XYZ file of C-alpha atoms in Angstrom:
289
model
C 38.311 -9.036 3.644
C 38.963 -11.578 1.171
C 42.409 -11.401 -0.675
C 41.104 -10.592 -4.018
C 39.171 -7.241 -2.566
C 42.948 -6.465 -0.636
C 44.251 -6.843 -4.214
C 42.090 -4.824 -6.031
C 42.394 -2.031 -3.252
C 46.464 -2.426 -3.712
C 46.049 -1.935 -7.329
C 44.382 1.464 -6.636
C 47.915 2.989 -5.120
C 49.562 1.834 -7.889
C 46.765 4.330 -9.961
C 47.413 7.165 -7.854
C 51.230 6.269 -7.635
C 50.650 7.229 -11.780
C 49.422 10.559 -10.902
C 51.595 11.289 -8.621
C 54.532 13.096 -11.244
C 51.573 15.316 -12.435
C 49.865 16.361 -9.508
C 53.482 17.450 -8.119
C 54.044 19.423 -11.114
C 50.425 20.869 -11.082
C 51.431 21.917 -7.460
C 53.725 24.734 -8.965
C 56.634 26.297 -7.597
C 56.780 24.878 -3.834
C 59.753 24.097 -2.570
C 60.364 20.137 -2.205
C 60.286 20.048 1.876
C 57.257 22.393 1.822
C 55.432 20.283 -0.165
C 56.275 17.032 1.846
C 55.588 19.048 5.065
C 51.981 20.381 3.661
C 50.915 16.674 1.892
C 52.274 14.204 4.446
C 50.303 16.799 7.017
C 47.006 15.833 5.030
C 47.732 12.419 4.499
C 48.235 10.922 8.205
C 44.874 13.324 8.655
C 43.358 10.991 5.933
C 44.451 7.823 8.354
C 43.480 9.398 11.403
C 40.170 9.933 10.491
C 39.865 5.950 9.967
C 40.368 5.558 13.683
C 37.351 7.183 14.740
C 35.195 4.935 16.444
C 37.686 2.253 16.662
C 39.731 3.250 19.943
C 42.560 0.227 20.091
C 43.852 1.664 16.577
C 45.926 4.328 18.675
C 47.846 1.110 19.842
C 49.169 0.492 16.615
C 51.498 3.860 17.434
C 53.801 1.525 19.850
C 56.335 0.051 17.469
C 59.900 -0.611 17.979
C 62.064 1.842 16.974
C 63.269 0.203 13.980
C 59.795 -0.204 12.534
C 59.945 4.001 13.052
C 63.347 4.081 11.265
C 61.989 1.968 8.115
C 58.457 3.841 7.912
C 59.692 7.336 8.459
C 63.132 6.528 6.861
C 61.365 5.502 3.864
C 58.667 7.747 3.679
C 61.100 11.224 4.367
C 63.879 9.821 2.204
C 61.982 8.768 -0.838
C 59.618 11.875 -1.211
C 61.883 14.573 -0.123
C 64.177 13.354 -3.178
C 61.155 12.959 -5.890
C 59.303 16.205 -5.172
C 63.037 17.321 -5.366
C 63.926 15.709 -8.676
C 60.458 17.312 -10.308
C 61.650 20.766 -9.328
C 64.826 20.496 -10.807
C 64.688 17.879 -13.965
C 62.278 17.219 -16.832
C 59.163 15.421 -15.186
C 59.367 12.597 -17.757
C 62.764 11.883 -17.406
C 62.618 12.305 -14.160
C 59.532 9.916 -13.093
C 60.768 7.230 -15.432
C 64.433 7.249 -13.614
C 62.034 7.401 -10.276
C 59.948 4.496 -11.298
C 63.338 2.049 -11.867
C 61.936 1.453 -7.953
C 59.821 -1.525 -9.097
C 62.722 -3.288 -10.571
C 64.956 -2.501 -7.728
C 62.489 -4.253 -5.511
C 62.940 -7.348 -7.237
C 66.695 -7.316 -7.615
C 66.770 -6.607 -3.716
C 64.334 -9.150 -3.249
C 66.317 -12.102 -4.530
C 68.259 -11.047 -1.762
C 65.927 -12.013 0.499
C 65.981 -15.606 2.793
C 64.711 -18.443 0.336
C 65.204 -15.805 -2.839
C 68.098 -16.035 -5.504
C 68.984 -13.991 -8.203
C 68.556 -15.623 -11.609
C 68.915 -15.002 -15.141
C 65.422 -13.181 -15.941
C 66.661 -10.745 -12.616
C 69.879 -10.056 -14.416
C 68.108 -9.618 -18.353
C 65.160 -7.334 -16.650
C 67.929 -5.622 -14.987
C 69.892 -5.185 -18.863
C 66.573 -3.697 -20.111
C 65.937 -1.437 -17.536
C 69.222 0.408 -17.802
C 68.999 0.349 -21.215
C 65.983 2.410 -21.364
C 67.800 4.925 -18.060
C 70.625 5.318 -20.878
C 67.872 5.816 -23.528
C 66.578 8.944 -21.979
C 70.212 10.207 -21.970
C 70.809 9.551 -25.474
C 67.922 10.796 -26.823
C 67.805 14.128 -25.428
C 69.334 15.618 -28.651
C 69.495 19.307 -26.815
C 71.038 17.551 -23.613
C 70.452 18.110 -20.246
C 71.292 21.798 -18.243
C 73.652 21.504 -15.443
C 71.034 22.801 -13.333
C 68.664 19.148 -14.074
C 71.603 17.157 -12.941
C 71.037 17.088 -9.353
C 67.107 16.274 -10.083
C 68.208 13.676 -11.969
C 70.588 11.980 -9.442
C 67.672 12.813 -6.763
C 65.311 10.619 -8.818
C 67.605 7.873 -9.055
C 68.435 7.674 -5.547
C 65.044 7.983 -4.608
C 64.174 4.695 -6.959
C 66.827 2.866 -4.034
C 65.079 4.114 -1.063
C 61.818 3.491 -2.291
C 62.878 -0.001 -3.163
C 64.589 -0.625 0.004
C 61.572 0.723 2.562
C 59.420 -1.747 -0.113
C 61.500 -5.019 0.668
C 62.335 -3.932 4.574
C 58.247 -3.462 5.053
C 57.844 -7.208 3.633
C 59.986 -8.366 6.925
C 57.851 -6.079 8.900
C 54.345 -7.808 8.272
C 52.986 -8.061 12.091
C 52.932 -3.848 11.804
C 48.920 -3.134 11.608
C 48.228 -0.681 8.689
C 47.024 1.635 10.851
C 50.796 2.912 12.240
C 51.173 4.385 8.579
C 49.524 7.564 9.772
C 52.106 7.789 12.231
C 54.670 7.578 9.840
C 52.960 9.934 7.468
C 52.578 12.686 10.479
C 56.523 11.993 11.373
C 57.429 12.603 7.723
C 55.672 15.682 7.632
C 57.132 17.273 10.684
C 60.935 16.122 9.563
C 59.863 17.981 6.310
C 58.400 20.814 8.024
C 61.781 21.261 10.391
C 63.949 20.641 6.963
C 62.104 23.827 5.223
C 62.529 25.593 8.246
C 66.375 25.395 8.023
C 66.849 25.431 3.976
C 64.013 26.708 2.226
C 61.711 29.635 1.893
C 57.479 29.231 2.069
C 56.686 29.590 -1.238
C 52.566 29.202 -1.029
C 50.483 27.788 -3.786
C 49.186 31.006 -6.057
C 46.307 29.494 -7.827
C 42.990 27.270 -6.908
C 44.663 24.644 -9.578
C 47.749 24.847 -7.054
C 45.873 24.589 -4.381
C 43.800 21.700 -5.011
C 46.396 19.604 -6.587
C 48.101 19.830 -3.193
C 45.249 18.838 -1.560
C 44.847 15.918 -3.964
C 48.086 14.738 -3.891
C 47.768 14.775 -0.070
C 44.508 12.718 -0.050
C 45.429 10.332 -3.130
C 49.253 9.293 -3.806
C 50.829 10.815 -0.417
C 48.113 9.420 1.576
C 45.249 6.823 0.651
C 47.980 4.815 -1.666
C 50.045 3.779 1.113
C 47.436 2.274 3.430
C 45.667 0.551 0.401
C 49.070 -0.755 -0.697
C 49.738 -1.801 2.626
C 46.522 -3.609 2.760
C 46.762 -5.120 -0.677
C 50.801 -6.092 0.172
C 49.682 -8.185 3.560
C 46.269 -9.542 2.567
C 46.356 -9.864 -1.657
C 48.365 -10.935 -3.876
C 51.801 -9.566 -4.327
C 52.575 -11.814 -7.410
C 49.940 -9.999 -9.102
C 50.833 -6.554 -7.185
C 54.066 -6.815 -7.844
C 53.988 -7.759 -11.532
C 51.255 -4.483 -12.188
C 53.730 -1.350 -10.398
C 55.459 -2.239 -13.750
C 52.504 -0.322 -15.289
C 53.314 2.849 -13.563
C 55.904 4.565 -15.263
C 53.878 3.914 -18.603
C 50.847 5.516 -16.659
C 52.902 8.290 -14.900
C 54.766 9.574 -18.611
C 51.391 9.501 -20.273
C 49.788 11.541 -17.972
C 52.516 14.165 -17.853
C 51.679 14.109 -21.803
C 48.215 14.668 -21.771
C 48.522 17.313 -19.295
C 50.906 18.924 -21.445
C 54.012 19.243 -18.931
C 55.754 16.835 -21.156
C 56.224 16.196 -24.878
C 56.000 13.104 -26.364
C 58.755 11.470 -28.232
C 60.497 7.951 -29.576
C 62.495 8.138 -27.180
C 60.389 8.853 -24.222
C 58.285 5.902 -25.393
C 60.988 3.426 -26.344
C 62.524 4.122 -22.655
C 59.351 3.642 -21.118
C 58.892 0.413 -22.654
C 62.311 -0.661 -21.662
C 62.096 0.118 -18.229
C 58.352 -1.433 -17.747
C 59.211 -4.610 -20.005
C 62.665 -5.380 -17.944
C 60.872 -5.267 -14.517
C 57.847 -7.617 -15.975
C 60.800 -10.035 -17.290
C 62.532 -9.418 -14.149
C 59.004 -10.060 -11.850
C 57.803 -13.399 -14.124
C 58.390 -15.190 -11.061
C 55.739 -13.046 -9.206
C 53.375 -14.074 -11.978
C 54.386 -17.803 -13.097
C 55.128 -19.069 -9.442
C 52.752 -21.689 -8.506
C 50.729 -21.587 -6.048
């Protein structure tokens, strides 16, 4: 596989990364854990069914435990807390407080041996908050006190997110194939979570139904092998520099499906957020070679 086809399959994630606000919402009222449990079940399926024929892909299972901890860690953490935030806040709001992730992942990886934080971080980091504060502001009719807590859940998930994104990078020797593992852990720590808190609330329509099944396949399952492809054989300059495109993609999708309305300030926060992490991730794109 050459690196420009690994970067052109890690730029489809980032697609159904863009979807993945509006397929959760199209999903309807199931609770957050359920929903992990019933899309992480079809996604490590969707991995699983790339080992046939190739029998030393089981060995890719036999991982440290840390590797475990960061896969599962990230994987649980992250979606438990979005498919939370969606049930609870407005999905715009919501997804663009989610998607600060790709400007977290920058900031954290200055950080990083051989990285430093310079002035572009710190200005991209300005903007970004600038457009979090936006959405604030410019809800004139303000937010219930029942949207707080999806609110905070989207935030936090934009840390995990980032911090399983820079962990993986240290964790390159893992073969792609161990995501299904991960995926199948996820959904059985979800499963045993809505066990304990939640009650089965099944889809009640086909839509329902098949925008489960889709967000199983697509953004909780095909995106993370083909970003973990695209992250270890493309180019991350260019991979990283284009998740800066998803929040833009995600809130215009919620639009056009209707489960959001657009507004200036919607926009204008959109903009902020995606503009700070391209300032902040010019190095990604202006580094020579």
């Amino acid at each position: 596989m050459t690196p420009r086809t690994a970067t052109l399959i890690g730029l489809t994630a980032i697609l159904m990364w863009s979807l993945l606000a509006v397929m959760t919402v199209a999903t309807g009222k199931i609770p957050a854990f359920q929903l992990a449990a019933m899309t992480f079940t079809i996604g490590g399926l969707v991995g699983l069914l790339t080992w046939i024929g190739r029998s030393e892909a089981a060995a890719s299972l036999r991982q440290p435990p840390v590797v475990w901890v960061v896969g599962v860690g990230g994987l649980f953490g992250y979606h438990a807390l979005y498919f939370l935030a969606l049930r609870f806040a407005p999905p715009a709001e919501a997804g663009l407080l989610n998607y600060l992730w790709p400007l977290l992942i920058v900031l954290f990886s200055s950080f990083l041996p051989g990285e430093r934080l310079a002035v572009h971080h710190v200005v991209g980091a300005v903007l970004g908050l600038m457009g979090t504060v936006l959405l604030f502001a410019g809800n004139a009719s303000g937010f219930a006190q029942g949207q707080l807590p999806g609110l905070i859940a989207a935030f936090i998930a934009a840390f995990v997110w980032a911090s399983y994104s820079v962990l993986s990078r240290r964790l390159k020797a893992v073969p792609t194939d161990a995501v299904a593992g991960f995926c199948l852990a996820t959904a059985l720590l979800a499963a045993l979570m809505h066990a304990a808190l939640e009650t089965t609330v099944w889809p009640e329509t086909t839509l329902q139904w098949l925008s489960v099944i889709a967000l199983g396949v697509g953004p909780v399952g095909a995106a993370f092998y083909a970003w973990d492809i695209g992250m270890k054989r493309g180019d991350i300059r260019v991979l990283g520099a284009a998740s800066y495109a998803t929040p833009l993609l995600s809130t215009a999708f919620l639009i056009a499906a209707g489960f959001a309305k657009a507004s200036a300030s919607i926009a204008i926060a959109a903009v902020l957020i995606a503009g700070g992490g391209l300032i902040a991730a010019k190095d990604m794109v202006l580094r020579k070679r």
